[in-house]
């Protein structure tokens, strides 16, 4: 066999191996992340006018959107352009990198917002007004759906920039709860129709299943509104955050280990390294508390939450903008 022929065969084999590796890596990426592009909305960075004053986005503000999905990892169904995962829980962490503060904004999943409707390739084909939770059902249930929800939250908050985002499935609550050794709190409501071991007014350390019931339950509760559930979610999150801080003091690799533990339940545009960095920021900044959006519930096809338009605009300016 000639040297030229040998060289041609070697090059062909090499290209075949490279192609196989690339295809394998692409398969892993698509399976764990997204089939579609992750675009930045055109509206970000637009000026805002209020009471005759002009405002611009504050460049020192960095945001992290956390979405809790209403499905377990085993219950998820999806195809190329939609899925069955609603974003049942939404909280936006707002970091002020100049003043070293962290504020949390708890967003009602029933909030009526204008959201993008996505086509078969993840592209925008229109808009509709619906409950914010449903924005995640467009796209493939991974990064595209997270991005679509982030865009809807951005639109709600007068084009505030959403820098980072992650979604976790419902069963991740139990996993994280048990990973930190359980979360202690006072049971706020009567759970006798859900879990008789959870006694109203009693302080107890929740197991994984109890924690999930505590932050998820609406049916069977005396007050089945999402507002009441949000109160329990805020209480649980603050207790979980305090417990996680204690755990990290003795384990500096807490975030990396937690991310690994939850890898089957979590989708994010952040690397583990970036998640660790963000957690350290949150942990070191002054925590200014958890806010919510003012508004009212109305009964439409479903329970719908309508924000107070003026109050929301002023809140968005206070949190994300500065005077030009």
mmCIF file of C-alpha atoms in Angstrom:
data_model
loop_
_atom_site.group_PDB
_atom_site.id
_atom_site.type_symbol
_atom_site.label_atom_id
_atom_site.label_comp_id
_atom_site.label_asym_id
_atom_site.label_seq_id
_atom_site.Cartn_x
_atom_site.Cartn_y
_atom_site.Cartn_z
ATOM 1 C CA UNK A 1 0.000 0.000 0.000
ATOM 2 C CA UNK A 2 1.384 3.429 -0.973
ATOM 3 C CA UNK A 3 2.247 6.085 1.608
ATOM 4 C CA UNK A 4 -0.375 8.388 0.077
ATOM 5 C CA UNK A 5 -3.026 5.684 0.469
ATOM 6 C CA UNK A 6 -2.000 5.024 4.092
ATOM 7 C CA UNK A 7 -2.155 8.743 4.857
ATOM 8 C CA UNK A 8 -5.633 9.050 3.337
ATOM 9 C CA UNK A 9 -6.930 6.116 5.405
ATOM 10 C CA UNK A 10 -5.403 7.594 8.582
ATOM 11 C CA UNK A 11 -6.992 10.989 7.916
ATOM 12 C CA UNK A 12 -10.371 9.364 7.209
ATOM 13 C CA UNK A 13 -10.250 7.342 10.435
ATOM 14 C CA UNK A 14 -9.218 10.400 12.420
ATOM 15 C CA UNK A 15 -12.097 12.462 11.012
ATOM 16 C CA UNK A 16 -14.532 9.627 11.754
ATOM 17 C CA UNK A 17 -13.376 9.466 15.384
ATOM 18 C CA UNK A 18 -13.613 13.263 15.769
ATOM 19 C CA UNK A 19 -17.100 13.254 14.225
ATOM 20 C CA UNK A 20 -18.221 10.469 16.558
ATOM 21 C CA UNK A 21 -16.907 12.331 19.613
ATOM 22 C CA UNK A 22 -18.577 15.576 18.536
ATOM 23 C CA UNK A 23 -21.884 13.816 17.950
ATOM 24 C CA UNK A 24 -21.645 12.152 21.360
ATOM 25 C CA UNK A 25 -20.918 15.478 23.053
ATOM 26 C CA UNK A 26 -23.767 17.115 21.140
ATOM 27 C CA UNK A 27 -26.097 14.361 22.320
ATOM 28 C CA UNK A 28 -25.106 14.934 25.935
ATOM 29 C CA UNK A 29 -25.560 18.694 25.561
ATOM 30 C CA UNK A 30 -29.011 18.355 23.983
ATOM 31 C CA UNK A 31 -30.105 15.847 26.585
ATOM 32 C CA UNK A 32 -28.993 17.952 29.553
ATOM 33 C CA UNK A 33 -29.623 21.416 28.162
ATOM 34 C CA UNK A 34 -31.336 22.722 25.067
ATOM 35 C CA UNK A 35 -32.094 21.984 21.445
ATOM 36 C CA UNK A 36 -32.700 25.615 20.631
ATOM 37 C CA UNK A 37 -30.884 28.991 20.841
ATOM 38 C CA UNK A 38 -30.775 31.026 24.034
ATOM 39 C CA UNK A 39 -31.363 34.610 22.905
ATOM 40 C CA UNK A 40 -31.284 37.879 24.823
ATOM 41 C CA UNK A 41 -34.518 39.889 24.575
ATOM 42 C CA UNK A 42 -34.372 43.100 22.507
ATOM 43 C CA UNK A 43 -36.174 45.082 25.235
ATOM 44 C CA UNK A 44 -33.371 44.859 27.777
ATOM 45 C CA UNK A 45 -31.607 48.139 28.333
ATOM 46 C CA UNK A 46 -34.540 50.365 27.267
ATOM 47 C CA UNK A 47 -34.935 53.613 29.206
ATOM 48 C CA UNK A 48 -37.904 54.084 31.531
ATOM 49 C CA UNK A 49 -39.747 57.366 32.155
ATOM 50 C CA UNK A 50 -41.702 58.038 35.359
ATOM 51 C CA UNK A 51 -43.003 61.340 36.773
ATOM 52 C CA UNK A 52 -41.007 63.290 34.211
ATOM 53 C CA UNK A 53 -37.717 61.594 35.099
ATOM 54 C CA UNK A 54 -35.746 59.244 32.889
ATOM 55 C CA UNK A 55 -34.237 56.045 34.257
ATOM 56 C CA UNK A 56 -31.714 53.526 32.906
ATOM 57 C CA UNK A 57 -30.917 50.025 34.084
ATOM 58 C CA UNK A 58 -28.444 50.024 36.951
ATOM 59 C CA UNK A 59 -25.292 48.197 35.707
ATOM 60 C CA UNK A 60 -24.422 47.180 39.281
ATOM 61 C CA UNK A 61 -27.535 44.993 39.526
ATOM 62 C CA UNK A 62 -27.150 41.259 38.887
ATOM 63 C CA UNK A 63 -30.139 38.894 38.993
ATOM 64 C CA UNK A 64 -30.750 35.177 39.515
ATOM 65 C CA UNK A 65 -34.172 33.687 38.716
ATOM 66 C CA UNK A 66 -35.026 30.420 40.482
ATOM 67 C CA UNK A 67 -37.972 28.408 39.154
ATOM 68 C CA UNK A 68 -39.613 25.491 40.925
ATOM 69 C CA UNK A 69 -41.440 23.233 38.462
ATOM 70 C CA UNK A 70 -44.669 21.429 39.296
ATOM 71 C CA UNK A 71 -43.415 18.022 38.114
ATOM 72 C CA UNK A 72 -41.018 15.416 39.436
ATOM 73 C CA UNK A 73 -38.141 14.274 37.244
ATOM 74 C CA UNK A 74 -40.074 11.086 36.424
ATOM 75 C CA UNK A 75 -43.296 12.889 35.458
ATOM 76 C CA UNK A 76 -41.825 15.159 32.797
ATOM 77 C CA UNK A 77 -43.072 14.853 29.219
ATOM 78 C CA UNK A 78 -41.865 16.970 26.342
ATOM 79 C CA UNK A 79 -41.531 17.177 22.587
ATOM 80 C CA UNK A 80 -39.651 19.554 20.314
ATOM 81 C CA UNK A 81 -41.647 22.673 21.154
ATOM 82 C CA UNK A 82 -43.667 22.285 24.349
ATOM 83 C CA UNK A 83 -43.773 20.420 27.647
ATOM 84 C CA UNK A 84 -45.973 19.832 30.696
ATOM 85 C CA UNK A 85 -43.850 21.709 33.266
ATOM 86 C CA UNK A 86 -45.353 24.875 34.728
ATOM 87 C CA UNK A 87 -43.183 27.168 36.854
ATOM 88 C CA UNK A 88 -45.138 26.861 40.095
ATOM 89 C CA UNK A 89 -42.635 28.807 42.185
ATOM 90 C CA UNK A 90 -40.604 31.844 41.124
ATOM 91 C CA UNK A 91 -38.159 33.909 43.125
ATOM 92 C CA UNK A 92 -35.747 36.514 41.779
ATOM 93 C CA UNK A 93 -32.561 37.251 43.728
ATOM 94 C CA UNK A 94 -31.357 40.801 43.109
ATOM 95 C CA UNK A 95 -27.689 41.463 43.864
ATOM 96 C CA UNK A 96 -26.454 45.043 44.157
ATOM 97 C CA UNK A 97 -22.740 44.591 43.521
ATOM 98 C CA UNK A 98 -21.949 48.208 44.425
ATOM 99 C CA UNK A 99 -23.698 48.271 47.793
ATOM 100 C CA UNK A 100 -23.150 44.544 48.487
ATOM 101 C CA UNK A 101 -26.808 43.801 49.209
ATOM 102 C CA UNK A 102 -29.103 40.940 48.234
ATOM 103 C CA UNK A 103 -32.876 41.284 47.945
ATOM 104 C CA UNK A 104 -35.344 38.523 47.073
ATOM 105 C CA UNK A 105 -38.507 39.158 45.061
ATOM 106 C CA UNK A 106 -41.155 36.432 45.336
ATOM 107 C CA UNK A 107 -43.284 36.445 42.168
ATOM 108 C CA UNK A 108 -46.802 35.002 42.160
ATOM 109 C CA UNK A 109 -47.132 32.151 39.639
ATOM 110 C CA UNK A 110 -50.725 33.290 38.905
ATOM 111 C CA UNK A 111 -49.564 36.726 37.701
ATOM 112 C CA UNK A 112 -51.112 37.569 34.331
ATOM 113 C CA UNK A 113 -48.334 38.537 31.919
ATOM 114 C CA UNK A 114 -47.680 38.807 28.213
ATOM 115 C CA UNK A 115 -45.411 35.924 27.223
ATOM 116 C CA UNK A 116 -43.790 34.631 24.058
ATOM 117 C CA UNK A 117 -45.365 31.729 22.197
ATOM 118 C CA UNK A 118 -42.609 29.560 20.714
ATOM 119 C CA UNK A 119 -42.622 27.539 17.516
ATOM 120 C CA UNK A 120 -41.184 24.116 16.730
ATOM 121 C CA UNK A 121 -37.609 25.427 16.584
ATOM 122 C CA UNK A 122 -37.876 27.514 19.738
ATOM 123 C CA UNK A 123 -38.413 30.739 17.793
ATOM 124 C CA UNK A 124 -40.969 33.365 18.782
ATOM 125 C CA UNK A 125 -44.157 33.010 16.701
ATOM 126 C CA UNK A 126 -46.436 35.292 18.725
ATOM 127 C CA UNK A 127 -47.462 36.392 22.207
ATOM 128 C CA UNK A 128 -50.331 35.699 24.589
ATOM 129 C CA UNK A 129 -51.471 36.844 28.009
ATOM 130 C CA UNK A 130 -51.701 34.056 30.574
ATOM 131 C CA UNK A 131 -50.532 32.999 34.032
ATOM 132 C CA UNK A 132 -46.773 33.457 34.385
ATOM 133 C CA UNK A 133 -46.346 29.796 35.365
ATOM 134 C CA UNK A 134 -47.389 28.716 31.858
ATOM 135 C CA UNK A 135 -44.503 30.530 30.141
ATOM 136 C CA UNK A 136 -42.306 27.537 30.990
ATOM 137 C CA UNK A 137 -44.570 25.146 29.068
ATOM 138 C CA UNK A 138 -43.326 26.636 25.790
ATOM 139 C CA UNK A 139 -40.037 25.197 24.542
ATOM 140 C CA UNK A 140 -38.359 21.888 25.269
ATOM 141 C CA UNK A 141 -38.602 22.012 29.067
ATOM 142 C CA UNK A 142 -34.927 22.866 29.435
ATOM 143 C CA UNK A 143 -32.969 26.057 28.758
ATOM 144 C CA UNK A 144 -35.398 27.337 26.119
ATOM 145 C CA UNK A 145 -38.321 27.090 28.539
ATOM 146 C CA UNK A 146 -36.256 28.695 31.316
ATOM 147 C CA UNK A 147 -35.288 31.520 28.973
ATOM 148 C CA UNK A 148 -38.927 32.008 27.956
ATOM 149 C CA UNK A 149 -39.937 32.282 31.614
ATOM 150 C CA UNK A 150 -37.062 34.683 32.294
ATOM 151 C CA UNK A 151 -38.255 36.831 29.369
ATOM 152 C CA UNK A 152 -41.796 36.873 30.801
ATOM 153 C CA UNK A 153 -40.482 37.923 34.230
ATOM 154 C CA UNK A 154 -38.350 40.601 32.566
ATOM 155 C CA UNK A 155 -41.395 41.937 30.704
ATOM 156 C CA UNK A 156 -43.404 41.997 33.944
ATOM 157 C CA UNK A 157 -40.634 43.951 35.696
ATOM 158 C CA UNK A 158 -40.348 46.653 33.031
ATOM 159 C CA UNK A 159 -37.522 44.978 31.089
ATOM 160 C CA UNK A 160 -35.292 44.296 34.084
ATOM 161 C CA UNK A 161 -32.305 42.197 33.020
ATOM 162 C CA UNK A 162 -32.389 38.522 34.054
ATOM 163 C CA UNK A 163 -28.738 37.448 34.084
ATOM 164 C CA UNK A 164 -28.833 33.914 35.474
ATOM 165 C CA UNK A 165 -31.565 31.361 35.899
ATOM 166 C CA UNK A 166 -32.136 27.823 37.042
ATOM 167 C CA UNK A 167 -35.099 25.498 37.327
ATOM 168 C CA UNK A 168 -35.537 22.596 39.714
ATOM 169 C CA UNK A 169 -38.145 19.862 39.617
ATOM 170 C CA UNK A 170 -40.528 19.368 42.502
ATOM 171 C CA UNK A 171 -38.652 16.386 43.941
ATOM 172 C CA UNK A 172 -35.524 18.525 44.379
ATOM 173 C CA UNK A 173 -37.118 20.046 47.517
ATOM 174 C CA UNK A 174 -36.893 16.699 49.300
ATOM 175 C CA UNK A 175 -33.363 16.075 48.028
ATOM 176 C CA UNK A 176 -31.998 19.455 49.149
ATOM 177 C CA UNK A 177 -33.921 19.399 52.428
ATOM 178 C CA UNK A 178 -32.368 16.082 53.427
ATOM 179 C CA UNK A 179 -28.947 17.100 52.070
ATOM 180 C CA UNK A 180 -28.757 19.902 54.661
ATOM 181 C CA UNK A 181 -30.034 17.584 57.404
ATOM 182 C CA UNK A 182 -33.628 18.826 57.524
ATOM 183 C CA UNK A 183 -35.121 22.287 58.022
ATOM 184 C CA UNK A 184 -36.623 23.430 61.319
ATOM 185 C CA UNK A 185 -39.636 25.762 61.402
ATOM 186 C CA UNK A 186 -43.037 26.362 63.002
ATOM 187 C CA UNK A 187 -45.943 24.748 61.123
ATOM 188 C CA UNK A 188 -48.170 27.654 60.098
ATOM 189 C CA UNK A 189 -51.282 25.826 58.857
ATOM 190 C CA UNK A 190 -53.476 22.819 59.536
ATOM 191 C CA UNK A 191 -52.027 19.930 57.489
ATOM 192 C CA UNK A 192 -54.254 17.217 58.988
ATOM 193 C CA UNK A 193 -55.741 16.422 55.560
ATOM 194 C CA UNK A 194 -52.265 16.196 54.014
ATOM 195 C CA UNK A 195 -49.882 14.835 56.681
ATOM 196 C CA UNK A 196 -51.109 14.250 60.242
ATOM 197 C CA UNK A 197 -47.527 14.335 61.567
ATOM 198 C CA UNK A 198 -47.324 18.060 60.741
ATOM 199 C CA UNK A 199 -49.158 19.744 63.607
ATOM 200 C CA UNK A 200 -50.132 23.398 63.338
ATOM 201 C CA UNK A 201 -48.204 25.612 65.759
ATOM 202 C CA UNK A 202 -45.567 22.959 66.468
ATOM 203 C CA UNK A 203 -41.888 23.602 65.732
ATOM 204 C CA UNK A 204 -40.342 20.612 63.995
ATOM 205 C CA UNK A 205 -37.510 19.579 61.682
ATOM 206 C CA UNK A 206 -39.052 18.636 58.349
ATOM 207 C CA UNK A 207 -38.038 15.502 56.473
ATOM 208 C CA UNK A 208 -37.824 15.595 52.689
ATOM 209 C CA UNK A 209 -41.427 14.510 52.031
ATOM 210 C CA UNK A 210 -42.763 16.818 54.743
ATOM 211 C CA UNK A 211 -40.836 19.741 53.248
ATOM 212 C CA UNK A 212 -42.354 19.049 49.831
ATOM 213 C CA UNK A 213 -45.852 18.904 51.311
ATOM 214 C CA UNK A 214 -45.215 22.129 53.215
ATOM 215 C CA UNK A 215 -44.212 24.234 50.212
ATOM 216 C CA UNK A 216 -46.455 22.576 47.638
ATOM 217 C CA UNK A 217 -49.836 21.805 49.235
ATOM 218 C CA UNK A 218 -52.979 23.726 48.338
ATOM 219 C CA UNK A 219 -55.672 21.065 48.070
ATOM 220 C CA UNK A 220 -56.976 19.949 51.449
ATOM 221 C CA UNK A 221 -55.846 23.163 53.152
ATOM 222 C CA UNK A 222 -58.224 25.573 54.932
ATOM 223 C CA UNK A 223 -56.717 28.399 52.869
ATOM 224 C CA UNK A 224 -55.951 26.964 49.437
ATOM 225 C CA UNK A 225 -54.871 30.235 47.797
ATOM 226 C CA UNK A 226 -51.448 30.614 46.244
ATOM 227 C CA UNK A 227 -50.874 33.682 48.434
ATOM 228 C CA UNK A 228 -51.002 31.526 51.573
ATOM 229 C CA UNK A 229 -48.753 28.923 49.996
ATOM 230 C CA UNK A 230 -46.296 31.706 49.086
ATOM 231 C CA UNK A 231 -46.164 32.718 52.754
ATOM 232 C CA UNK A 232 -45.147 29.167 53.685
ATOM 233 C CA UNK A 233 -42.640 29.074 50.818
ATOM 234 C CA UNK A 234 -41.006 32.300 52.021
ATOM 235 C CA UNK A 235 -40.839 30.964 55.579
ATOM 236 C CA UNK A 236 -39.320 27.681 54.404
ATOM 237 C CA UNK A 237 -36.780 29.367 52.101
ATOM 238 C CA UNK A 238 -35.497 31.646 54.838
ATOM 239 C CA UNK A 239 -35.143 28.672 57.198
ATOM 240 C CA UNK A 240 -33.429 26.633 54.469
ATOM 241 C CA UNK A 241 -31.043 29.508 53.699
ATOM 242 C CA UNK A 242 -30.092 29.812 57.377
ATOM 243 C CA UNK A 243 -29.471 26.058 57.585
ATOM 244 C CA UNK A 244 -27.409 26.071 54.374
ATOM 245 C CA UNK A 245 -25.231 28.865 55.771
ATOM 246 C CA UNK A 246 -24.515 26.744 58.839
ATOM 247 C CA UNK A 247 -23.681 23.724 56.688
ATOM 248 C CA UNK A 248 -21.308 25.692 54.454
ATOM 249 C CA UNK A 249 -19.308 26.922 57.436
ATOM 250 C CA UNK A 250 -18.138 23.349 57.968
ATOM 251 C CA UNK A 251 -18.176 22.369 54.277
ATOM 252 C CA UNK A 252 -16.785 24.950 51.798
ATOM 253 C CA UNK A 253 -17.726 22.646 48.890
ATOM 254 C CA UNK A 254 -21.400 22.713 49.888
ATOM 255 C CA UNK A 255 -22.694 24.334 46.683
ATOM 256 C CA UNK A 256 -20.678 22.091 44.355
ATOM 257 C CA UNK A 257 -21.800 18.991 46.248
ATOM 258 C CA UNK A 258 -25.421 20.181 46.317
ATOM 259 C CA UNK A 259 -25.337 20.856 42.559
ATOM 260 C CA UNK A 260 -23.979 17.350 41.955
ATOM 261 C CA UNK A 261 -26.619 15.865 44.248
ATOM 262 C CA UNK A 262 -29.341 17.719 42.373
ATOM 263 C CA UNK A 263 -27.928 17.336 38.857
ATOM 264 C CA UNK A 264 -30.824 15.155 37.706
ATOM 265 C CA UNK A 265 -33.326 17.734 38.917
ATOM 266 C CA UNK A 266 -31.677 20.991 37.848
ATOM 267 C CA UNK A 267 -31.341 22.972 34.602
ATOM 268 C CA UNK A 268 -29.329 26.202 34.543
ATOM 269 C CA UNK A 269 -27.430 28.550 32.264
ATOM 270 C CA UNK A 270 -24.775 28.642 35.020
ATOM 271 C CA UNK A 271 -21.818 26.342 35.452
ATOM 272 C CA UNK A 272 -21.201 24.757 38.857
ATOM 273 C CA UNK A 273 -18.299 27.180 39.313
ATOM 274 C CA UNK A 274 -20.551 30.160 38.613
ATOM 275 C CA UNK A 275 -23.241 28.811 40.949
ATOM 276 C CA UNK A 276 -20.604 28.523 43.684
ATOM 277 C CA UNK A 277 -19.485 32.105 43.011
ATOM 278 C CA UNK A 278 -23.048 33.436 43.075
ATOM 279 C CA UNK A 279 -23.805 31.598 46.308
ATOM 280 C CA UNK A 280 -20.712 33.083 47.924
ATOM 281 C CA UNK A 281 -21.872 36.539 46.845
ATOM 282 C CA UNK A 282 -25.329 35.991 48.293
ATOM 283 C CA UNK A 283 -23.786 34.602 51.448
ATOM 284 C CA UNK A 284 -21.459 37.558 51.951
ATOM 285 C CA UNK A 285 -23.845 40.377 50.980
ATOM 286 C CA UNK A 286 -26.263 42.018 53.400
ATOM 287 C CA UNK A 287 -29.657 40.345 53.020
ATOM 288 C CA UNK A 288 -32.359 43.039 52.896
ATOM 289 C CA UNK A 289 -35.349 40.687 52.976
ATOM 290 C CA UNK A 290 -37.964 39.138 50.722
ATOM 291 C CA UNK A 291 -40.416 41.309 48.808
ATOM 292 C CA UNK A 292 -43.597 40.538 46.907
ATOM 293 C CA UNK A 293 -45.613 42.354 44.253
ATOM 294 C CA UNK A 294 -48.773 44.223 45.252
ATOM 295 C CA UNK A 295 -51.962 43.397 43.427
ATOM 296 C CA UNK A 296 -55.251 41.542 43.566
ATOM 297 C CA UNK A 297 -56.634 38.120 42.701
ATOM 298 C CA UNK A 298 -59.555 37.755 40.318
ATOM 299 C CA UNK A 299 -61.429 34.648 39.341
ATOM 300 C CA UNK A 300 -61.244 34.108 35.589
ATOM 301 C CA UNK A 301 -60.819 30.772 33.836
ATOM 302 C CA UNK A 302 -58.401 30.125 36.703
ATOM 303 C CA UNK A 303 -57.353 32.215 39.703
ATOM 304 C CA UNK A 304 -55.532 35.185 38.191
ATOM 305 C CA UNK A 305 -53.279 37.745 39.901
ATOM 306 C CA UNK A 306 -53.176 41.297 38.553
ATOM 307 C CA UNK A 307 -50.347 43.538 39.815
ATOM 308 C CA UNK A 308 -50.955 47.117 40.910
ATOM 309 C CA UNK A 309 -49.596 48.858 37.801
ATOM 310 C CA UNK A 310 -48.221 52.003 39.452
ATOM 311 C CA UNK A 311 -46.804 50.191 42.492
ATOM 312 C CA UNK A 312 -45.071 47.637 40.260
ATOM 313 C CA UNK A 313 -43.474 50.328 38.086
ATOM 314 C CA UNK A 314 -42.144 52.139 41.147
ATOM 315 C CA UNK A 315 -40.883 48.869 42.607
ATOM 316 C CA UNK A 316 -39.087 48.008 39.352
ATOM 317 C CA UNK A 317 -37.447 51.450 39.277
ATOM 318 C CA UNK A 318 -36.324 51.080 42.888
ATOM 319 C CA UNK A 319 -34.870 47.611 42.358
ATOM 320 C CA UNK A 320 -33.376 47.686 38.856
ATOM 321 C CA UNK A 321 -32.982 51.278 37.631
ATOM 322 C CA UNK A 322 -31.181 54.502 38.437
ATOM 323 C CA UNK A 323 -31.933 58.064 37.349
ATOM 324 C CA UNK A 324 -30.256 59.047 34.102
#
